[in-house]
PDB file of C-alpha atoms in Angstrom:
ATOM      1  CA  MET A   1      -0.821 -16.836   8.656  1.00 83.00           C
ATOM      2  CA  ILE A   2      -2.260 -19.827   6.989  1.00 87.00           C
ATOM      3  CA  ILE A   3      -4.663 -19.179   4.165  1.00 86.00           C
ATOM      4  CA  ILE A   4      -7.514 -21.537   3.937  1.00 86.00           C
ATOM      5  CA  HIS A   5      -9.468 -22.238   0.838  1.00 86.00           C
ATOM      6  CA  ASN A   6     -12.209 -24.691   2.108  1.00 86.00           C
ATOM      7  CA  TYR A   7     -14.159 -22.808   4.690  1.00 86.00           C
ATOM      8  CA  HIS A   8     -17.254 -21.778   5.250  1.00 84.00           C
ATOM      9  CA  VAL A   9     -18.771 -18.211   7.086  1.00 86.00           C
ATOM     10  CA  ILE A  10     -21.208 -18.417   9.779  1.00 85.00           C
ATOM     11  CA  ILE A  11     -23.532 -15.601  10.771  1.00 85.00           C
ATOM     12  CA  ASP A  12     -24.373 -16.231  14.388  1.00 79.00           C
ATOM     13  CA  THR A  13     -28.068 -14.878  16.023  1.00 80.00           C
ATOM     14  CA  ASN A  14     -26.412 -11.379  17.084  1.00 78.00           C
ATOM     15  CA  GLY A  15     -25.273 -11.119  13.144  1.00 77.00           C
ATOM     16  CA  ILE A  16     -21.209 -11.454  13.898  1.00 81.00           C
ATOM     17  CA  GLU A  17     -19.333 -13.358  10.807  1.00 85.00           C
ATOM     18  CA  LYS A  18     -17.359 -16.448  12.194  1.00 85.00           C
ATOM     19  CA  CYS A  19     -14.969 -18.027   9.726  1.00 82.00           C
ATOM     20  CA  VAL A  20     -14.630 -21.968   9.958  1.00 77.00           C
ATOM     21  CA  SER A  21     -12.288 -24.224   8.060  1.00 80.00           C
ATOM     22  CA  CYS A  22     -13.602 -27.384   6.800  1.00 78.00           C
ATOM     23  CA  GLU A  23     -10.372 -29.186   7.254  1.00 76.00           C
ATOM     24  CA  SER A  24     -10.348 -31.364  10.315  1.00 74.00           C
ATOM     25  CA  GLU A  25      -6.695 -31.103  10.725  1.00 83.00           C
ATOM     26  CA  LEU A  26      -4.453 -28.037  10.418  1.00 87.00           C
ATOM     27  CA  ARG A  27      -0.612 -28.551  10.446  1.00 88.00           C
ATOM     28  CA  CYS A  28       2.110 -25.602  11.449  1.00 89.00           C
ATOM     29  CA  PRO A  29       3.760 -24.254   8.474  1.00 88.00           C
ATOM     30  CA  VAL A  30       6.724 -23.954  10.556  1.00 88.00           C
ATOM     31  CA  CYS A  31       7.252 -27.558  11.905  1.00 88.00           C
ATOM     32  CA  GLY A  32       4.301 -29.363  10.679  1.00 87.00           C
ATOM     33  CA  GLU A  33       2.807 -30.104  13.639  1.00 91.00           C
ATOM     34  CA  ARG A  34      -0.710 -30.409  14.206  1.00 91.00           C
ATOM     35  CA  LEU A  35      -2.855 -26.879  15.000  1.00 91.00           C
ATOM     36  CA  PHE A  36      -5.046 -26.381  17.924  1.00 91.00           C
ATOM     37  CA  CYS A  37      -7.796 -23.956  18.241  1.00 90.00           C
ATOM     38  CA  ARG A  38      -6.617 -21.148  20.715  1.00 91.00           C
ATOM     39  CA  ASP A  39      -9.032 -18.532  20.545  1.00 92.00           C
ATOM     40  CA  TRP A  40     -10.878 -16.183  18.179  1.00 91.00           C
ATOM     41  CA  LYS A  41     -10.087 -12.697  17.117  1.00 92.00           C
ATOM     42  CA  MET A  42     -11.890  -9.847  15.201  1.00 92.00           C
ATOM     43  CA  ARG A  43     -10.236  -9.566  11.891  1.00 92.00           C
ATOM     44  CA  TRP A  44     -11.723  -5.788   9.894  1.00 91.00           C
ATOM     45  CA  TYR A  45     -11.776  -5.763   6.167  1.00 90.00           C
ATOM     46  CA  ARG A  46     -13.872  -3.873   3.763  1.00 88.00           C
ATOM     47  CA  ASP A  47     -16.110  -5.598   0.835  1.00 85.00           C
ATOM     48  CA  VAL A  48     -16.048  -4.430  -2.805  1.00 82.00           C
ATOM     49  CA  ASP A  49     -18.471  -1.937  -2.289  1.00 81.00           C
ATOM     50  CA  GLY A  50     -16.224  -0.316   0.516  1.00 80.00           C
ATOM     51  CA  ARG A  51     -18.483  -1.232   3.333  1.00 85.00           C
ATOM     52  CA  LYS A  52     -16.733  -2.124   6.603  1.00 87.00           C
ATOM     53  CA  HIS A  53     -17.170  -5.948   7.934  1.00 88.00           C
ATOM     54  CA  VAL A  54     -15.858  -7.660  11.149  1.00 89.00           C
ATOM     55  CA  LEU A  55     -14.858 -11.263  10.470  1.00 89.00           C
ATOM     56  CA  TRP A  56     -13.816 -13.456  13.498  1.00 90.00           C
ATOM     57  CA  ILE A  57     -10.860 -15.557  12.667  1.00 91.00           C
ATOM     58  CA  ARG A  58      -9.747 -18.483  14.475  1.00 90.00           C
ATOM     59  CA  ARG A  59      -5.893 -18.259  16.124  1.00 93.00           C
ATOM     60  CA  MET A  60      -4.287 -21.541  16.120  1.00 92.00           C
ATOM     61  CA  LYS A  61      -1.518 -22.426  18.284  1.00 94.00           C
ATOM     62  CA  CYS A  62       0.909 -25.386  17.508  1.00 92.00           C
ATOM     63  CA  GLY A  63       1.600 -27.883  20.375  1.00 89.00           C
ATOM     64  CA  ILE A  64       5.763 -28.263  19.583  1.00 91.00           C
ATOM     65  CA  CYS A  65       6.745 -24.981  18.527  1.00 92.00           C
ATOM     66  CA  ASP A  66       4.198 -22.681  20.587  1.00 91.00           C
ATOM     67  CA  ARG A  67       3.580 -20.284  17.422  1.00 93.00           C
ATOM     68  CA  LEU A  68       0.179 -18.474  16.904  1.00 93.00           C
ATOM     69  CA  HIS A  69      -0.630 -18.700  13.421  1.00 93.00           C
ATOM     70  CA  ASN A  70      -4.094 -16.657  11.997  1.00 92.00           C
ATOM     71  CA  GLU A  71      -6.597 -18.549   9.881  1.00 90.00           C
ATOM     72  CA  LEU A  72      -7.438 -16.458   7.007  1.00 90.00           C
ATOM     73  CA  PRO A  73      -9.971 -17.184   4.368  1.00 91.00           C
ATOM     74  CA  ASP A  74      -8.644 -16.654   0.805  1.00 89.00           C
ATOM     75  CA  PHE A  75     -10.779 -13.588   0.150  1.00 90.00           C
ATOM     76  CA  ILE A  76      -8.723 -11.457   2.823  1.00 90.00           C
ATOM     77  CA  ILE A  77      -4.889 -10.553   1.783  1.00 88.00           C
ATOM     78  CA  PRO A  78      -2.925 -10.553   5.013  1.00 89.00           C
ATOM     79  CA  TYR A  79      -2.209  -7.068   6.447  1.00 88.00           C
ATOM     80  CA  LYS A  80      -4.421  -5.367   3.946  1.00 89.00           C
ATOM     81  CA  GLN A  81      -7.791  -4.233   4.449  1.00 88.00           C
ATOM     82  CA  HIS A  82      -9.559  -4.409   1.502  1.00 88.00           C
ATOM     83  CA  VAL A  83     -10.637  -7.809  -0.278  1.00 89.00           C
ATOM     84  CA  SER A  84      -8.311  -9.655  -2.847  1.00 86.00           C
ATOM     85  CA  PHE A  85     -11.211  -9.051  -5.454  1.00 85.00           C
ATOM     86  CA  THR A  86     -10.467  -4.729  -5.156  1.00 83.00           C
ATOM     87  CA  ILE A  87      -6.730  -4.821  -4.814  1.00 83.00           C
ATOM     88  CA  GLU A  88      -6.927  -7.701  -8.161  1.00 82.00           C
ATOM     89  CA  LYS A  89      -8.937  -5.161  -9.733  1.00 80.00           C
ATOM     90  CA  ALA A  90      -7.455  -1.891  -9.244  1.00 78.00           C
ATOM     91  CA  VAL A  91      -3.516  -3.397 -10.125  1.00 78.00           C
ATOM     92  CA  GLU A  92      -4.939  -5.355 -13.007  1.00 76.00           C
ATOM     93  CA  GLU A  93      -6.492  -2.265 -14.540  1.00 71.00           C
ATOM     94  CA  ASN A  94      -3.557  -0.162 -13.979  1.00 64.00           C
ATOM     95  CA  LEU A  95      -5.810   2.430 -13.268  1.00 54.00           C
ATOM     96  CA  LEU A  96      -4.793   6.447 -12.980  1.00 51.00           C
ATOM     97  CA  GLY A  97      -6.186   9.418 -11.495  1.00 44.00           C
ATOM     98  CA  LYS A  98      -9.476  10.050 -12.448  1.00 44.00           C
ATOM     99  CA  GLU A  99     -10.271   6.788 -13.878  1.00 52.00           C
ATOM    100  CA  LEU A 100     -10.656   5.796 -10.138  1.00 47.00           C
ATOM    101  CA  LEU A 101     -14.451   6.709  -9.677  1.00 43.00           C
ATOM    102  CA  SER A 102     -15.703   2.969  -9.392  1.00 55.00           C
ATOM    103  CA  ALA A 103     -17.137   2.267  -6.051  1.00 58.00           C
ATOM    104  CA  TYR A 104     -14.962  -0.764  -5.138  1.00 61.00           C
ATOM    105  CA  ILE A 105     -12.068   0.852  -5.843  1.00 66.00           C
ATOM    106  CA  PRO A 106     -10.157   3.263  -3.352  1.00 72.00           C
ATOM    107  CA  ASP A 107      -8.169   6.543  -3.901  1.00 75.00           C
ATOM    108  CA  VAL A 108      -5.260   6.801  -6.258  1.00 76.00           C
ATOM    109  CA  LYS A 109      -2.850   6.459  -3.478  1.00 83.00           C
ATOM    110  CA  THR A 110      -3.999   3.338  -1.863  1.00 82.00           C
ATOM    111  CA  VAL A 111      -3.565   1.573  -5.715  1.00 82.00           C
ATOM    112  CA  LYS A 112      -0.028   2.945  -6.100  1.00 85.00           C
ATOM    113  CA  ARG A 113       1.148   1.396  -2.459  1.00 87.00           C
ATOM    114  CA  TRP A 114      -0.516  -1.618  -3.813  1.00 86.00           C
ATOM    115  CA  ARG A 115       1.244  -1.727  -6.963  1.00 85.00           C
ATOM    116  CA  ILE A 116       4.767  -1.118  -5.237  1.00 86.00           C
ATOM    117  CA  TRP A 117       3.618  -3.545  -2.832  1.00 85.00           C
ATOM    118  CA  ILE A 118       3.401  -6.201  -5.229  1.00 83.00           C
ATOM    119  CA  ASP A 119       6.249  -4.989  -7.561  1.00 83.00           C
ATOM    120  CA  GLU A 120       8.197  -5.281  -4.293  1.00 83.00           C
ATOM    121  CA  ASN A 121       6.987  -9.096  -3.573  1.00 83.00           C
ATOM    122  CA  ILE A 122       6.692 -10.458  -7.401  1.00 83.00           C
ATOM    123  CA  LEU A 123      10.128 -11.809  -6.869  1.00 81.00           C
ATOM    124  CA  LYS A 124       9.140 -13.789  -3.571  1.00 82.00           C
ATOM    125  CA  LEU A 125       5.732 -14.862  -4.802  1.00 79.00           C
ATOM    126  CA  ASN A 126       7.229 -16.359  -8.016  1.00 82.00           C
ATOM    127  CA  SER A 127       9.596 -18.241  -5.902  1.00 82.00           C
ATOM    128  CA  ASN A 128       7.426 -19.979  -3.760  1.00 82.00           C
ATOM    129  CA  ILE A 129       5.233 -20.630  -6.786  1.00 84.00           C
ATOM    130  CA  GLU A 130       7.978 -22.404  -8.175  1.00 85.00           C
ATOM    131  CA  LYS A 131       8.622 -24.478  -4.728  1.00 83.00           C
ATOM    132  CA  ILE A 132       4.906 -25.353  -4.438  1.00 83.00           C
ATOM    133  CA  CYS A 133       5.213 -26.580  -8.385  1.00 83.00           C
ATOM    134  CA  LYS A 134       8.413 -28.905  -7.427  1.00 83.00           C
ATOM    135  CA  LYS A 135       6.620 -30.311  -4.194  1.00 78.00           C
ATOM    136  CA  ILE A 136       3.834 -31.370  -6.514  1.00 80.00           C
ATOM    137  CA  SER A 137       5.943 -32.864  -9.213  1.00 79.00           C
ATOM    138  CA  ILE A 138       7.842 -34.857  -6.430  1.00 74.00           C
ATOM    139  CA  TYR A 139       4.556 -36.186  -5.326  1.00 69.00           C
ATOM    140  CA  LYS A 140       3.327 -36.962  -8.088  1.00 69.00           C
ATOM    141  CA  ASN A 141       6.674 -38.887  -8.666  1.00 71.00           C
ATOM    142  CA  ILE A 142       6.055 -41.123  -5.491  1.00 69.00           C
ATOM    143  CA  LEU A 143       2.292 -41.540  -6.368  1.00 62.00           C
ATOM    144  CA  LEU A 144       2.946 -43.290  -9.927  1.00 58.00           C
TER     145      LEU A 144
END
């Protein structure tokens, strides 16, 4: 998975949403080689109101290691059906039981699964953040 932050969503004449990266060149997260667009695939997601949408995302292929990487916009969390805002709101507010009556939040069991998923992955996320900070500080030292 490649999470992109600089993108735009194009809606064609049939009403189909396509996510296109604004970056001219994407690199493979495994080997660092340039990625090429192989094809497109459908990705379902639910917006903040719970409505289903179809978004066509690019599948990128590495010329060296032959791995495929999906290019996801930052509002979609990999392997999750709801947009990131919905998941963040539900977990941050720590809502329980009858408090989950808002339109953008799914049922209680789903929110509990999200909390468990976040708790299990918090150490992994923190270590990735530390690695990124170290890389940024190394690049700053090189540039100065």
